mmCIF file of C-alpha atoms in Angstrom:
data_model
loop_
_atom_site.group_PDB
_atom_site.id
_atom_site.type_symbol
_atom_site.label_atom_id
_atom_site.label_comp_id
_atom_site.label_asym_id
_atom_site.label_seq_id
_atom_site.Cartn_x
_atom_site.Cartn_y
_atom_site.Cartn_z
ATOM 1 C CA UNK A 671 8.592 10.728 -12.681
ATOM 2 C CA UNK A 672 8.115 13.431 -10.547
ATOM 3 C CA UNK A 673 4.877 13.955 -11.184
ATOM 4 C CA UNK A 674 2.304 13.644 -7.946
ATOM 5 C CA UNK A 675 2.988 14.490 -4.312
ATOM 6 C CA UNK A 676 1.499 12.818 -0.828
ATOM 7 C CA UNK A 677 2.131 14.101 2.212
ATOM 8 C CA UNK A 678 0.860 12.369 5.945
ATOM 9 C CA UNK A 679 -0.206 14.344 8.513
ATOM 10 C CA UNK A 680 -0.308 14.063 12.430
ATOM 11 C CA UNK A 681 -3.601 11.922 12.135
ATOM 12 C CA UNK A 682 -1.750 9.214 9.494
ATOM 13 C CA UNK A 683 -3.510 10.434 6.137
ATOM 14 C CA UNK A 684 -2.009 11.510 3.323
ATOM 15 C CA UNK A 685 -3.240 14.623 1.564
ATOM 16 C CA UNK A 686 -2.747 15.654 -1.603
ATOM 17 C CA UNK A 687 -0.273 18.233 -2.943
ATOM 18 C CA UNK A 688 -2.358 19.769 -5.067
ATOM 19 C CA UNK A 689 0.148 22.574 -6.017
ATOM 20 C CA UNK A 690 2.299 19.944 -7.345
ATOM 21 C CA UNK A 691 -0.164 18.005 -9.661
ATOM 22 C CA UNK A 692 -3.608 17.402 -10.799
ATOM 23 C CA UNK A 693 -4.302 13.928 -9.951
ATOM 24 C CA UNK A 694 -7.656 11.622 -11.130
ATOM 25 C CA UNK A 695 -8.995 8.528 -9.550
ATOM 26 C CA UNK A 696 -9.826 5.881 -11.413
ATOM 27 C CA UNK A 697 -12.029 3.414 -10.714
ATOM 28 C CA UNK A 698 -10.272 -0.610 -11.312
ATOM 29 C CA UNK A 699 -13.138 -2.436 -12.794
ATOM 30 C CA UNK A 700 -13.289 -5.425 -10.648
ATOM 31 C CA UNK A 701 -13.127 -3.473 -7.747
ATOM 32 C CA UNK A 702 -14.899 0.109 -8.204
ATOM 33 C CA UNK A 703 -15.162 0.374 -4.193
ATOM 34 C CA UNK A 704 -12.063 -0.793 -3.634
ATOM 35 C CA UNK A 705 -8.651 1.857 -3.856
ATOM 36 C CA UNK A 706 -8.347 3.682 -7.162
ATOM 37 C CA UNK A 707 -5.983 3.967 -9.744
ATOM 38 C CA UNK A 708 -3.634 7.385 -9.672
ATOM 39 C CA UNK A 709 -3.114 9.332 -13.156
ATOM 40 C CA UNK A 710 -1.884 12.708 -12.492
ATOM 41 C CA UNK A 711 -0.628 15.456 -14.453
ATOM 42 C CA UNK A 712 2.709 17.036 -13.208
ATOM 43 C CA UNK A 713 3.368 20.626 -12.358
ATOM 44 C CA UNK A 714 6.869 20.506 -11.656
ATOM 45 C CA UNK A 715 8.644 18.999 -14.917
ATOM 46 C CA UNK A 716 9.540 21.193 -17.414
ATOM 47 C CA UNK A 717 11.685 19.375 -19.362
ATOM 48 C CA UNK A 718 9.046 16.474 -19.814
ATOM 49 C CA UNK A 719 5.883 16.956 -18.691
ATOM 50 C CA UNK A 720 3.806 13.827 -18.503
ATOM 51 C CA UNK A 721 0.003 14.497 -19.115
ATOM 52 C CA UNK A 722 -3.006 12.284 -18.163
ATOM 53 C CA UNK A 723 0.514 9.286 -16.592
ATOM 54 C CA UNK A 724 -0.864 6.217 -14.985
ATOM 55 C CA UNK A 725 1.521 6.101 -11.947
ATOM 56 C CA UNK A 726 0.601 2.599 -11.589
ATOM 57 C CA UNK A 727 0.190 3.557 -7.744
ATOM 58 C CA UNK A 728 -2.712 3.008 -6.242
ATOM 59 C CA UNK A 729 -4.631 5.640 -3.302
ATOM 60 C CA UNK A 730 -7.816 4.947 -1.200
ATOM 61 C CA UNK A 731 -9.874 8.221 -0.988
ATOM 62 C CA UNK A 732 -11.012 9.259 2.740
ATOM 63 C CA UNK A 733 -14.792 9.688 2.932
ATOM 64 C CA UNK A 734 -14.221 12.879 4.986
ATOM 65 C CA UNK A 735 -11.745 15.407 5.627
ATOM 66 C CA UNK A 736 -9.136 15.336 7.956
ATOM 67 C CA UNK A 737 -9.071 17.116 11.811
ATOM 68 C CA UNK A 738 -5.100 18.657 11.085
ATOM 69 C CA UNK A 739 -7.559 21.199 9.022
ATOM 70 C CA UNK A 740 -5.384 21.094 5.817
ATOM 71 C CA UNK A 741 -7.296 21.545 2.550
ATOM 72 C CA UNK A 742 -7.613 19.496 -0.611
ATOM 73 C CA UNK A 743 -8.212 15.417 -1.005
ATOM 74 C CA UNK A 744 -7.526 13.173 1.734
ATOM 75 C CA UNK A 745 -6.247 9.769 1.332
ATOM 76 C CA UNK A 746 -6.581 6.586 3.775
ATOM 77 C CA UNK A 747 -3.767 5.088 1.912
ATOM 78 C CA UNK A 748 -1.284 5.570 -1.012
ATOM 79 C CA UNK A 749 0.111 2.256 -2.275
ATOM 80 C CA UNK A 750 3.131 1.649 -3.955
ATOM 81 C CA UNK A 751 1.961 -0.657 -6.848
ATOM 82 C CA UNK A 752 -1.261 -1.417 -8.925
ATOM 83 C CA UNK A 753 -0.338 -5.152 -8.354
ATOM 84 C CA UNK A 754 0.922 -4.609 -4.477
ATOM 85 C CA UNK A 755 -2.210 -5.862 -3.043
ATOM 86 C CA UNK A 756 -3.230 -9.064 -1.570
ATOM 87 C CA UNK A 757 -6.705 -10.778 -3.270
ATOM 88 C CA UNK A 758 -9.252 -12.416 -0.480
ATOM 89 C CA UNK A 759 -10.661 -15.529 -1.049
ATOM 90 C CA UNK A 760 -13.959 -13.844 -2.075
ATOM 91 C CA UNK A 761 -12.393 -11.740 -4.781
ATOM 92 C CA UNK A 762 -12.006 -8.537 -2.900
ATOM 93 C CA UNK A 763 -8.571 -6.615 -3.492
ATOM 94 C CA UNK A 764 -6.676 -4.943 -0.231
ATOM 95 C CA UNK A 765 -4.106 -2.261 -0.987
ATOM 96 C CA UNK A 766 -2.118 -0.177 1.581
ATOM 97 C CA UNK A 767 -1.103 -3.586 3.349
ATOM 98 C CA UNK A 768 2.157 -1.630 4.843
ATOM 99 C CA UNK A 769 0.308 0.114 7.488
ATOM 100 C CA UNK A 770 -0.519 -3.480 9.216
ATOM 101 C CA UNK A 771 3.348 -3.597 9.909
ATOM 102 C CA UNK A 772 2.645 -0.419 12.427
ATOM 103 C CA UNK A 773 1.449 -3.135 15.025
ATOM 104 C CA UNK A 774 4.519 -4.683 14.806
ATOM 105 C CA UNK A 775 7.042 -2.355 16.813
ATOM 106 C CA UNK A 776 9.571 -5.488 16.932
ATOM 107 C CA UNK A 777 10.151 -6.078 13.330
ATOM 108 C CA UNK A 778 12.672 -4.242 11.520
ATOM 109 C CA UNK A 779 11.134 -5.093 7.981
ATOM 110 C CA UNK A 780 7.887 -6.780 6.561
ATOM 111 C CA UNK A 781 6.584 -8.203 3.073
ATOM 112 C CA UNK A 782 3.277 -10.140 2.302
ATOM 113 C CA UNK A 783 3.677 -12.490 -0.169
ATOM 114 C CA UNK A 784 0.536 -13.882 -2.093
ATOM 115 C CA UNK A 785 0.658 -16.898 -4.395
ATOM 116 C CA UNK A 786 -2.649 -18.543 -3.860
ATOM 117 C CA UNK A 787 -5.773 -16.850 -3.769
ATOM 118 C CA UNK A 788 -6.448 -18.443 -0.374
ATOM 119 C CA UNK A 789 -3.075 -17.682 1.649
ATOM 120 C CA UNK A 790 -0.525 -15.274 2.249
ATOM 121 C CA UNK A 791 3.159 -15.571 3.868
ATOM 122 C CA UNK A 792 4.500 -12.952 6.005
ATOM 123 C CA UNK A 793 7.884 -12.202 5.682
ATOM 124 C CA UNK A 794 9.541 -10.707 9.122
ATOM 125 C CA UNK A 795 13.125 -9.683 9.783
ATOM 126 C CA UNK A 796 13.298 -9.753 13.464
ATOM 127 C CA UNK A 797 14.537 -6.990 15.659
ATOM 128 C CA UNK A 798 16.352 -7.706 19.057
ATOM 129 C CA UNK A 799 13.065 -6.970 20.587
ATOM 130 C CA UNK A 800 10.831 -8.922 18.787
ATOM 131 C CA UNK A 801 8.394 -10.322 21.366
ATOM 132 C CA UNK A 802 5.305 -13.047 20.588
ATOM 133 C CA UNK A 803 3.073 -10.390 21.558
ATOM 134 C CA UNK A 804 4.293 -8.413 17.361
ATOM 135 C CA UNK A 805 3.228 -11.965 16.181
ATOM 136 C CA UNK A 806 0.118 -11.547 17.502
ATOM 137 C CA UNK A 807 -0.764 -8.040 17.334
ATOM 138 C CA UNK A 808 0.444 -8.436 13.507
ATOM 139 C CA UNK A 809 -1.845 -11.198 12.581
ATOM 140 C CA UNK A 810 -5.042 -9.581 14.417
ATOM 141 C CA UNK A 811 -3.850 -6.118 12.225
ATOM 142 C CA UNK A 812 -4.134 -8.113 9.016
ATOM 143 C CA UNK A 813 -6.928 -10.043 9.956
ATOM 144 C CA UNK A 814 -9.215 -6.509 10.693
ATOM 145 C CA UNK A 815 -8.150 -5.821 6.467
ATOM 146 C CA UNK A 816 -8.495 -9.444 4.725
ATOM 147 C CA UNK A 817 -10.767 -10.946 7.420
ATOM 148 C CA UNK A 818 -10.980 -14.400 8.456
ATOM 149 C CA UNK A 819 -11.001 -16.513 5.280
ATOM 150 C CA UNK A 820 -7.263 -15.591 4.485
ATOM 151 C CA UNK A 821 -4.758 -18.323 5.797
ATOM 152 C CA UNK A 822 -1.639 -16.579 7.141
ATOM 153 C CA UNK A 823 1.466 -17.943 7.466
ATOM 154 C CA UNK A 824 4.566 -16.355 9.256
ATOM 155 C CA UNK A 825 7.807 -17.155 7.747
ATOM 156 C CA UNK A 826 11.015 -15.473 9.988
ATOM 157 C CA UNK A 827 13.745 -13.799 7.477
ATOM 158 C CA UNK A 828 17.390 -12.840 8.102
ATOM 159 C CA UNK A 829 16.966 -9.860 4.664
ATOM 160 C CA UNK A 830 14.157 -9.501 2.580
ATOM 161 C CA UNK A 831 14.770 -8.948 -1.485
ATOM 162 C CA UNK A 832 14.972 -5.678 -2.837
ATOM 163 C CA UNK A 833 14.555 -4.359 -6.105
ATOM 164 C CA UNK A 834 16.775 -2.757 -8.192
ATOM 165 C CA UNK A 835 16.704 0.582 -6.750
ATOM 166 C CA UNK A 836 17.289 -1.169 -3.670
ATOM 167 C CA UNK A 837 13.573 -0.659 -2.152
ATOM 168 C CA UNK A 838 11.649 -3.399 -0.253
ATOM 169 C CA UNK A 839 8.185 -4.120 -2.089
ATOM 170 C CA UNK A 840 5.692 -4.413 0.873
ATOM 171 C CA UNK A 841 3.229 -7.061 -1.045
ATOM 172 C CA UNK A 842 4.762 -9.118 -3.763
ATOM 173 C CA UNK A 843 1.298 -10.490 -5.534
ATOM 174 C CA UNK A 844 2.086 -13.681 -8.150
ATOM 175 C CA UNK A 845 -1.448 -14.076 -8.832
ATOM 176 C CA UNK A 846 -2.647 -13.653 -12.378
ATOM 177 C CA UNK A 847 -4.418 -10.289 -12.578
#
């Protein structure tokens, strides 16, 4: 599409290239605290600019700037997909569920899987270093963004699926939106 631009920084935020598009938040109605919906208007296509596109990405506004010092909006998260987020049992919506992988030094790929409202399965292809202590550091990481209501299961993969273009979705939701 070519039409919106993150960047991170030193501190892990993204910030907006603002040179590169003109981007709105919008709020999703069950969830207008929650992460926002991205439409942006792309700078950089000529040969078909898209005007007012819902990316169908998803970005969670900082409430402050950023200590690098760059200008423009700064993002907690950008996620990958409006429906790439895992539901709590109390209704909330969590996006940017990739970052929880971070504490997890010993896996060489990750995927949440949701298909109850009450539990999730984590998918984790092992490294040669995996150690018990990625398990646990892993579950405390998603347990500080769903909280404690959330049962989490661990389920140990040789691959994970990809999609077409051959990309691993981080949070594969089958719940009904």
């Amino acid at each position: 599409e070519g039409c919106v631009n993150f960047a991170t920084c030193e501190h892990d935020l993204y910030h907006e290239s603002w040179e590169f598009s003109c981007v709105e938040l919008l709020d999703i109605p069950e969830s207008p605290d929650g992460p926002k919906r991205i439409v942006t208007t792309g700078f950089a296509n000529d040969a078909w600019p898209l005007i007012r596109y819902e990316v169908m990405d998803l970005a969670i506004p900082a409430d402050s700037g950023c200590d690098c010092g760059r200008h423009g909006r700064v993002y907690e998260g950008v996620d990958g997909r409006a429906e790439d987020y895992v539901r709590t049992p109390d209704g909330r919506r969590v996006a940017h569920m990739i970052q929880v992988f971070k504490a997890c030094p010993g896996a060489t790929e990750g995927q949440i899987v949701q298909k109850t409202p009450d539990a999730i399965t984590v998918r984790i292809v092992q490294s040669d270093r995996y150690t018990r202590s990625d398990t646990e550091s892993l579950l405390e990481a998603i347990r500080d963004k769903v909280g404690p209501d959330l049962t989490i299961n661990i389920d140990f993969v040789d691959a994970l699926p990809r999609t077409r273009n051959g990309k691993v979705r981080p949070v594969i939701s089958e719940l009904s939106r």
